[in-house]
Amino acid sequence: MEWSTELVKSYFEPHRNEKNALPMAKYMKNHFPFLGIRTPERRAIFRQLVKENELPSYDDLHEEVWSLFQLEEREYHYVAIELLGKFKKQLTAKDLNFCLKLIQTKSWWDSVDSIAPTIVGNIVMLDREAGEDFMKDWATSSNMWTNRASILHQLKYKENMNEALLFATLERHLASKEFFIQKAIGWVLREYAKTRPEAVWKFVEKTKLAPLSRREALKHFK
């Protein structure tokens, strides 16, 4: 069957669970209503949806993803991000503005953290020069979630980390009082420490990090 938002809803609506929906919404500070479909079940339904129906074309991708993002329930936003991720090998730096639109829409850590390290990170990895220019712009944004995405896009890079870009981005946000920025700084340093512990240790020792960022960064150091 041809992909549409109504098709997606036909798979997910029968699985509404009000008993789950209230605590799930509470966990997300009641920013969004939920269908009440927990992650393992949601992913299983999505796999079934993809198996039984054709994905939209790349030309229609933005429209279909955005349409899902307009629905109220948070699970549909997750499905939109999973759908975008299905096209990961086709996405280019030209798609980063659309990713930014998603990051800045109905923003919370769950959506931003699903987009930045995987989808955005993959795009930048494939086109470092153009992608990193975008990331430098995102790091200067007045939008906190965009800043968080610029910090976390290299989260999974390991030995492919652009260390100079990482540290320059973190230094730009050292004075931030935002919990989600301080947490992101610590998180990316903690992950990179698994690859280059000496570089992370040196950066932490010479940099005035927020206590939260420092604790997170050094979590696995003895």
PDB file of C-alpha atoms in Angstrom, residues 88-89 91 116-127 153 157:
ATOM      1  CA  LYS A  88      20.315   7.342   6.034  1.00  0.00           C
ATOM      2  CA  LYS A  89      22.437   6.244   3.081  1.00  0.00           C
ATOM      3  CA  LEU A  91      20.722  11.759   3.027  1.00  0.00           C
ATOM      4  CA  ALA A 116      21.743  14.243  16.280  1.00  0.00           C
ATOM      5  CA  PRO A 117      24.168  11.326  16.906  1.00  0.00           C
ATOM      6  CA  THR A 118      22.771   8.998  14.248  1.00  0.00           C
ATOM      7  CA  ILE A 119      21.083  10.826  11.388  1.00  0.00           C
ATOM      8  CA  VAL A 120      22.947  14.142  11.560  1.00  0.00           C
ATOM      9  CA  GLY A 121      26.153  12.419  12.606  1.00  0.00           C
ATOM     10  CA  ASN A 122      25.968  10.101   9.614  1.00  0.00           C
ATOM     11  CA  ILE A 123      25.380  12.973   7.180  1.00  0.00           C
ATOM     12  CA  VAL A 124      28.351  14.918   8.523  1.00  0.00           C
ATOM     13  CA  MET A 125      30.550  11.817   8.457  1.00  0.00           C
ATOM     14  CA  LEU A 126      29.798  11.355   4.743  1.00  0.00           C
ATOM     15  CA  ASP A 127      30.465  15.003   3.855  1.00  0.00           C
ATOM     16  CA  HIS A 153      26.589  14.854  16.387  1.00  0.00           C
ATOM     17  CA  TYR A 157      32.556   8.901  15.939  1.00  0.00           C
TER      18      TYR A 157
END
